[in-house]
């Protein structure tokens, strides 16, 4: 039987199911989650359902994708409870326009649990799992300069800044008047055509 639940020191990582939609949507619908990109706020539960379906398909096709993240041990963490859903995160395999593959690292956690190092714990484990699954495939993260904490998490997980430049007009508009730059981080030097493809996505 295939193992579906994995654990880190403090987190329970499970494959997404349709039963997770409401709780995950509540996090994606929280304006604090999108303070760096206000116009990207998720307002339709169907968007969340589609996202979880994509994660589920990734697990079936690639043996690894993003997890639904729950708290394991809440000892010493006031306001948090064991098994509480904290958000989603992990890596997803993407086919690039350059004809290659990348692991895309991402994480979206409930603001109520920020500041405890959960994103770093999750991201570090996800990068390790990606390397163990397909070590020849780069792990990347695309972050905006307005989301400095997310960039720090990616760096703590072993990724380094490989490119910084202007975001697309659409992204700047979604940032609500800020003028963010786009950061591309990766666990290795990227082939020029892969980096060019990532840059083209703004």
PDB file of C-alpha atoms in Angstrom:
ATOM      1  CA  UNK A   1       0.000   0.000   0.000  1.00  0.00           C
ATOM      2  CA  UNK A   2       1.396   3.421  -0.967  1.00  0.00           C
ATOM      3  CA  UNK A   3       2.156   5.707   1.950  1.00  0.00           C
ATOM      4  CA  UNK A   4       0.110   8.891   1.712  1.00  0.00           C
ATOM      5  CA  UNK A   5       1.012  10.597   4.984  1.00  0.00           C
ATOM      6  CA  UNK A   6       4.502  11.881   5.728  1.00  0.00           C
ATOM      7  CA  UNK A   7       5.803  13.698   8.766  1.00  0.00           C
ATOM      8  CA  UNK A   8       8.482  16.215   9.601  1.00  0.00           C
ATOM      9  CA  UNK A   9       9.475  17.174  13.120  1.00  0.00           C
ATOM     10  CA  UNK A  10       6.266  19.141  13.715  1.00  0.00           C
ATOM     11  CA  UNK A  11       4.137  18.737  10.595  1.00  0.00           C
ATOM     12  CA  UNK A  12       1.829  16.121   9.113  1.00  0.00           C
ATOM     13  CA  UNK A  13       1.903  16.125   5.307  1.00  0.00           C
ATOM     14  CA  UNK A  14      -0.948  14.469   3.448  1.00  0.00           C
ATOM     15  CA  UNK A  15      -2.081  14.274  -0.151  1.00  0.00           C
ATOM     16  CA  UNK A  16      -4.955  16.658  -0.888  1.00  0.00           C
ATOM     17  CA  UNK A  17      -8.548  15.440  -1.061  1.00  0.00           C
ATOM     18  CA  UNK A  18     -11.863  17.072  -1.935  1.00  0.00           C
ATOM     19  CA  UNK A  19     -12.660  17.184   1.775  1.00  0.00           C
ATOM     20  CA  UNK A  20      -9.872  19.752   2.257  1.00  0.00           C
ATOM     21  CA  UNK A  21     -11.339  22.389  -0.062  1.00  0.00           C
ATOM     22  CA  UNK A  22     -13.207  24.485   2.510  1.00  0.00           C
ATOM     23  CA  UNK A  23     -10.309  24.817   4.952  1.00  0.00           C
ATOM     24  CA  UNK A  24      -7.750  25.492   2.236  1.00  0.00           C
ATOM     25  CA  UNK A  25     -10.060  28.047   0.628  1.00  0.00           C
ATOM     26  CA  UNK A  26     -10.445  29.882   3.941  1.00  0.00           C
ATOM     27  CA  UNK A  27      -6.669  30.446   3.980  1.00  0.00           C
ATOM     28  CA  UNK A  28      -6.506  31.453   0.301  1.00  0.00           C
ATOM     29  CA  UNK A  29      -9.425  33.840   0.904  1.00  0.00           C
ATOM     30  CA  UNK A  30      -7.682  35.598   3.806  1.00  0.00           C
ATOM     31  CA  UNK A  31      -6.390  39.019   2.627  1.00  0.00           C
ATOM     32  CA  UNK A  32      -3.389  38.678   4.930  1.00  0.00           C
ATOM     33  CA  UNK A  33      -2.221  35.723   2.842  1.00  0.00           C
ATOM     34  CA  UNK A  34      -2.013  38.008  -0.186  1.00  0.00           C
ATOM     35  CA  UNK A  35      -0.648  41.178   1.410  1.00  0.00           C
ATOM     36  CA  UNK A  36       2.194  41.102  -1.155  1.00  0.00           C
ATOM     37  CA  UNK A  37      -0.225  40.655  -4.092  1.00  0.00           C
ATOM     38  CA  UNK A  38      -3.685  41.902  -3.017  1.00  0.00           C
ATOM     39  CA  UNK A  39      -5.451  41.501  -6.349  1.00  0.00           C
ATOM     40  CA  UNK A  40      -4.605  37.767  -6.421  1.00  0.00           C
ATOM     41  CA  UNK A  41      -6.927  37.060  -3.479  1.00  0.00           C
ATOM     42  CA  UNK A  42      -8.834  33.827  -4.113  1.00  0.00           C
ATOM     43  CA  UNK A  43     -12.564  34.541  -3.987  1.00  0.00           C
ATOM     44  CA  UNK A  44     -14.041  31.405  -5.569  1.00  0.00           C
ATOM     45  CA  UNK A  45     -13.866  27.991  -3.851  1.00  0.00           C
ATOM     46  CA  UNK A  46     -13.757  26.418  -7.310  1.00  0.00           C
ATOM     47  CA  UNK A  47     -10.264  27.882  -7.736  1.00  0.00           C
ATOM     48  CA  UNK A  48      -9.155  26.042  -4.627  1.00  0.00           C
ATOM     49  CA  UNK A  49     -10.823  22.823  -5.790  1.00  0.00           C
ATOM     50  CA  UNK A  50      -8.986  23.089  -9.118  1.00  0.00           C
ATOM     51  CA  UNK A  51      -5.674  23.686  -7.336  1.00  0.00           C
ATOM     52  CA  UNK A  52      -6.095  20.630  -5.111  1.00  0.00           C
ATOM     53  CA  UNK A  53      -7.119  18.575  -8.146  1.00  0.00           C
ATOM     54  CA  UNK A  54      -3.888  19.651  -9.856  1.00  0.00           C
ATOM     55  CA  UNK A  55      -1.891  18.570  -6.808  1.00  0.00           C
ATOM     56  CA  UNK A  56      -3.727  15.228  -6.776  1.00  0.00           C
ATOM     57  CA  UNK A  57      -2.939  14.691 -10.460  1.00  0.00           C
ATOM     58  CA  UNK A  58       0.721  15.460  -9.761  1.00  0.00           C
ATOM     59  CA  UNK A  59       0.852  12.765  -7.118  1.00  0.00           C
ATOM     60  CA  UNK A  60      -0.630  10.233  -9.534  1.00  0.00           C
ATOM     61  CA  UNK A  61       1.648  11.169 -12.431  1.00  0.00           C
ATOM     62  CA  UNK A  62       4.935  11.994 -10.733  1.00  0.00           C
ATOM     63  CA  UNK A  63       4.886  10.366  -7.308  1.00  0.00           C
ATOM     64  CA  UNK A  64       5.381  13.748  -5.659  1.00  0.00           C
ATOM     65  CA  UNK A  65       3.437  17.010  -5.518  1.00  0.00           C
ATOM     66  CA  UNK A  66       2.227  19.523  -2.946  1.00  0.00           C
ATOM     67  CA  UNK A  67       0.742  18.429   0.357  1.00  0.00           C
ATOM     68  CA  UNK A  68      -2.002  19.592   2.647  1.00  0.00           C
ATOM     69  CA  UNK A  69      -0.129  20.572   5.803  1.00  0.00           C
ATOM     70  CA  UNK A  70      -1.399  19.916   9.316  1.00  0.00           C
ATOM     71  CA  UNK A  71       0.144  20.535  12.694  1.00  0.00           C
ATOM     72  CA  UNK A  72       1.520  17.494  14.461  1.00  0.00           C
ATOM     73  CA  UNK A  73       2.564  18.575  17.933  1.00  0.00           C
ATOM     74  CA  UNK A  74       1.118  21.872  19.162  1.00  0.00           C
ATOM     75  CA  UNK A  75       3.018  21.831  22.450  1.00  0.00           C
ATOM     76  CA  UNK A  76       4.211  25.335  23.309  1.00  0.00           C
ATOM     77  CA  UNK A  77       2.232  26.917  20.463  1.00  0.00           C
ATOM     78  CA  UNK A  78      -0.672  28.910  21.956  1.00  0.00           C
ATOM     79  CA  UNK A  79      -3.662  29.277  19.689  1.00  0.00           C
ATOM     80  CA  UNK A  80      -2.770  26.246  17.575  1.00  0.00           C
ATOM     81  CA  UNK A  81      -4.172  22.744  17.945  1.00  0.00           C
ATOM     82  CA  UNK A  82      -2.915  19.263  16.978  1.00  0.00           C
ATOM     83  CA  UNK A  83      -4.072  18.222  13.478  1.00  0.00           C
ATOM     84  CA  UNK A  84      -5.056  21.804  12.632  1.00  0.00           C
ATOM     85  CA  UNK A  85      -4.843  22.447   8.885  1.00  0.00           C
ATOM     86  CA  UNK A  86      -2.095  25.021   8.349  1.00  0.00           C
ATOM     87  CA  UNK A  87      -2.168  25.299   4.551  1.00  0.00           C
ATOM     88  CA  UNK A  88      -0.586  23.719   1.495  1.00  0.00           C
ATOM     89  CA  UNK A  89       2.918  23.460   0.139  1.00  0.00           C
ATOM     90  CA  UNK A  90       5.597  21.377  -1.478  1.00  0.00           C
ATOM     91  CA  UNK A  91       6.894  20.939  -5.015  1.00  0.00           C
ATOM     92  CA  UNK A  92       5.081  20.401  -8.283  1.00  0.00           C
ATOM     93  CA  UNK A  93       6.664  19.099 -11.478  1.00  0.00           C
ATOM     94  CA  UNK A  94       6.276  21.529 -14.372  1.00  0.00           C
ATOM     95  CA  UNK A  95       7.060  21.030 -18.048  1.00  0.00           C
ATOM     96  CA  UNK A  96       8.856  24.140 -19.268  1.00  0.00           C
ATOM     97  CA  UNK A  97       8.564  25.659 -22.692  1.00  0.00           C
ATOM     98  CA  UNK A  98      12.224  24.743 -23.101  1.00  0.00           C
ATOM     99  CA  UNK A  99      11.286  21.058 -23.240  1.00  0.00           C
ATOM    100  CA  UNK A 100      12.632  20.261 -19.784  1.00  0.00           C
ATOM    101  CA  UNK A 101      11.177  19.800 -16.308  1.00  0.00           C
ATOM    102  CA  UNK A 102      11.485  21.745 -13.065  1.00  0.00           C
ATOM    103  CA  UNK A 103      10.245  21.231  -9.542  1.00  0.00           C
ATOM    104  CA  UNK A 104       8.353  24.383  -8.563  1.00  0.00           C
ATOM    105  CA  UNK A 105       8.506  25.043  -4.814  1.00  0.00           C
ATOM    106  CA  UNK A 106       5.588  26.835  -3.194  1.00  0.00           C
ATOM    107  CA  UNK A 107       3.864  27.238   0.168  1.00  0.00           C
ATOM    108  CA  UNK A 108       0.786  29.050   1.423  1.00  0.00           C
ATOM    109  CA  UNK A 109       0.157  28.828   5.147  1.00  0.00           C
ATOM    110  CA  UNK A 110      -2.454  30.288   7.474  1.00  0.00           C
ATOM    111  CA  UNK A 111      -1.271  33.664   8.831  1.00  0.00           C
ATOM    112  CA  UNK A 112      -2.262  32.392  12.290  1.00  0.00           C
ATOM    113  CA  UNK A 113       0.741  30.047  12.186  1.00  0.00           C
ATOM    114  CA  UNK A 114       3.330  32.442  10.739  1.00  0.00           C
ATOM    115  CA  UNK A 115       6.485  33.096  12.712  1.00  0.00           C
ATOM    116  CA  UNK A 116       7.067  29.542  13.964  1.00  0.00           C
ATOM    117  CA  UNK A 117       9.335  28.322  11.150  1.00  0.00           C
ATOM    118  CA  UNK A 118       6.723  25.980   9.644  1.00  0.00           C
ATOM    119  CA  UNK A 119       7.261  27.229   6.085  1.00  0.00           C
ATOM    120  CA  UNK A 120      11.010  26.631   6.350  1.00  0.00           C
ATOM    121  CA  UNK A 121      10.458  23.159   7.799  1.00  0.00           C
ATOM    122  CA  UNK A 122       8.038  22.337   4.997  1.00  0.00           C
ATOM    123  CA  UNK A 123      10.169  23.817   2.198  1.00  0.00           C
ATOM    124  CA  UNK A 124      13.350  22.111   3.382  1.00  0.00           C
ATOM    125  CA  UNK A 125      11.628  18.736   3.454  1.00  0.00           C
ATOM    126  CA  UNK A 126      10.028  19.336   0.039  1.00  0.00           C
ATOM    127  CA  UNK A 127      13.409  20.140  -1.546  1.00  0.00           C
ATOM    128  CA  UNK A 128      14.899  16.978  -0.030  1.00  0.00           C
ATOM    129  CA  UNK A 129      12.015  14.899  -1.400  1.00  0.00           C
ATOM    130  CA  UNK A 130      12.355  16.464  -4.850  1.00  0.00           C
ATOM    131  CA  UNK A 131      16.043  15.629  -4.989  1.00  0.00           C
ATOM    132  CA  UNK A 132      15.378  12.086  -3.809  1.00  0.00           C
ATOM    133  CA  UNK A 133      12.638  11.632  -6.428  1.00  0.00           C
ATOM    134  CA  UNK A 134      14.421  13.180  -9.460  1.00  0.00           C
ATOM    135  CA  UNK A 135      17.792  14.635  -8.497  1.00  0.00           C
ATOM    136  CA  UNK A 136      18.518  15.696 -12.080  1.00  0.00           C
ATOM    137  CA  UNK A 137      15.513  18.056 -12.092  1.00  0.00           C
ATOM    138  CA  UNK A 138      16.161  21.594 -10.740  1.00  0.00           C
ATOM    139  CA  UNK A 139      14.113  22.949  -7.843  1.00  0.00           C
ATOM    140  CA  UNK A 140      13.055  26.550  -8.364  1.00  0.00           C
ATOM    141  CA  UNK A 141      10.946  29.168  -6.628  1.00  0.00           C
ATOM    142  CA  UNK A 142       9.474  32.323  -8.146  1.00  0.00           C
ATOM    143  CA  UNK A 143       8.988  35.054  -5.563  1.00  0.00           C
ATOM    144  CA  UNK A 144       8.161  38.748  -5.614  1.00  0.00           C
ATOM    145  CA  UNK A 145      10.369  41.292  -3.881  1.00  0.00           C
ATOM    146  CA  UNK A 146       7.275  42.385  -1.925  1.00  0.00           C
ATOM    147  CA  UNK A 147       7.259  38.947  -0.294  1.00  0.00           C
ATOM    148  CA  UNK A 148      10.653  38.950   1.388  1.00  0.00           C
ATOM    149  CA  UNK A 149       9.713  36.289   3.990  1.00  0.00           C
ATOM    150  CA  UNK A 150       8.934  33.813   1.205  1.00  0.00           C
ATOM    151  CA  UNK A 151      12.313  34.471  -0.415  1.00  0.00           C
ATOM    152  CA  UNK A 152      14.058  33.880   2.910  1.00  0.00           C
ATOM    153  CA  UNK A 153      12.253  30.546   3.299  1.00  0.00           C
ATOM    154  CA  UNK A 154      13.406  29.411  -0.149  1.00  0.00           C
ATOM    155  CA  UNK A 155      16.976  30.395   0.664  1.00  0.00           C
ATOM    156  CA  UNK A 156      16.889  28.550   3.985  1.00  0.00           C
ATOM    157  CA  UNK A 157      15.691  25.483   2.057  1.00  0.00           C
ATOM    158  CA  UNK A 158      18.834  25.603  -0.072  1.00  0.00           C
ATOM    159  CA  UNK A 159      17.842  27.728  -3.071  1.00  0.00           C
ATOM    160  CA  UNK A 160      19.903  30.696  -4.256  1.00  0.00           C
ATOM    161  CA  UNK A 161      18.948  33.805  -6.178  1.00  0.00           C
ATOM    162  CA  UNK A 162      19.611  33.213  -9.888  1.00  0.00           C
ATOM    163  CA  UNK A 163      17.802  36.184 -11.442  1.00  0.00           C
ATOM    164  CA  UNK A 164      16.057  39.398 -10.446  1.00  0.00           C
ATOM    165  CA  UNK A 165      14.222  41.690 -12.817  1.00  0.00           C
ATOM    166  CA  UNK A 166      10.976  43.443 -13.640  1.00  0.00           C
ATOM    167  CA  UNK A 167       7.670  41.704 -13.044  1.00  0.00           C
ATOM    168  CA  UNK A 168       4.997  41.727 -15.741  1.00  0.00           C
ATOM    169  CA  UNK A 169       2.545  44.596 -16.053  1.00  0.00           C
ATOM    170  CA  UNK A 170      -0.216  42.235 -14.875  1.00  0.00           C
ATOM    171  CA  UNK A 171       1.758  41.269 -11.762  1.00  0.00           C
ATOM    172  CA  UNK A 172       2.531  44.891 -10.937  1.00  0.00           C
ATOM    173  CA  UNK A 173      -1.176  45.697 -11.237  1.00  0.00           C
ATOM    174  CA  UNK A 174      -2.057  42.793  -8.944  1.00  0.00           C
ATOM    175  CA  UNK A 175       0.416  44.128  -6.399  1.00  0.00           C
ATOM    176  CA  UNK A 176      -1.946  47.036  -5.778  1.00  0.00           C
ATOM    177  CA  UNK A 177       0.285  49.910  -6.774  1.00  0.00           C
ATOM    178  CA  UNK A 178       3.597  48.552  -5.483  1.00  0.00           C
ATOM    179  CA  UNK A 179       6.407  48.026  -7.981  1.00  0.00           C
ATOM    180  CA  UNK A 180       7.759  44.574  -7.183  1.00  0.00           C
ATOM    181  CA  UNK A 181      10.587  42.849  -8.970  1.00  0.00           C
ATOM    182  CA  UNK A 182      10.535  39.141  -9.745  1.00  0.00           C
ATOM    183  CA  UNK A 183      13.061  36.871  -8.034  1.00  0.00           C
ATOM    184  CA  UNK A 184      13.947  33.446  -9.405  1.00  0.00           C
ATOM    185  CA  UNK A 185      15.721  31.142  -6.988  1.00  0.00           C
ATOM    186  CA  UNK A 186      17.025  27.643  -7.701  1.00  0.00           C
ATOM    187  CA  UNK A 187      19.076  24.888  -6.139  1.00  0.00           C
ATOM    188  CA  UNK A 188      21.580  25.004  -9.032  1.00  0.00           C
ATOM    189  CA  UNK A 189      22.549  27.074 -12.034  1.00  0.00           C
ATOM    190  CA  UNK A 190      19.775  26.924 -14.610  1.00  0.00           C
ATOM    191  CA  UNK A 191      20.169  26.244 -18.292  1.00  0.00           C
ATOM    192  CA  UNK A 192      19.822  29.536 -20.207  1.00  0.00           C
ATOM    193  CA  UNK A 193      16.695  28.387 -22.043  1.00  0.00           C
ATOM    194  CA  UNK A 194      15.037  27.331 -18.767  1.00  0.00           C
ATOM    195  CA  UNK A 195      15.865  30.645 -17.110  1.00  0.00           C
ATOM    196  CA  UNK A 196      14.622  32.502 -20.193  1.00  0.00           C
ATOM    197  CA  UNK A 197      11.330  30.590 -20.033  1.00  0.00           C
ATOM    198  CA  UNK A 198      10.907  31.387 -16.341  1.00  0.00           C
ATOM    199  CA  UNK A 199      11.695  35.055 -16.925  1.00  0.00           C
ATOM    200  CA  UNK A 200       9.113  35.165 -19.709  1.00  0.00           C
ATOM    201  CA  UNK A 201       6.436  34.153 -17.224  1.00  0.00           C
ATOM    202  CA  UNK A 202       7.006  37.350 -15.268  1.00  0.00           C
TER     203      UNK A 202
END
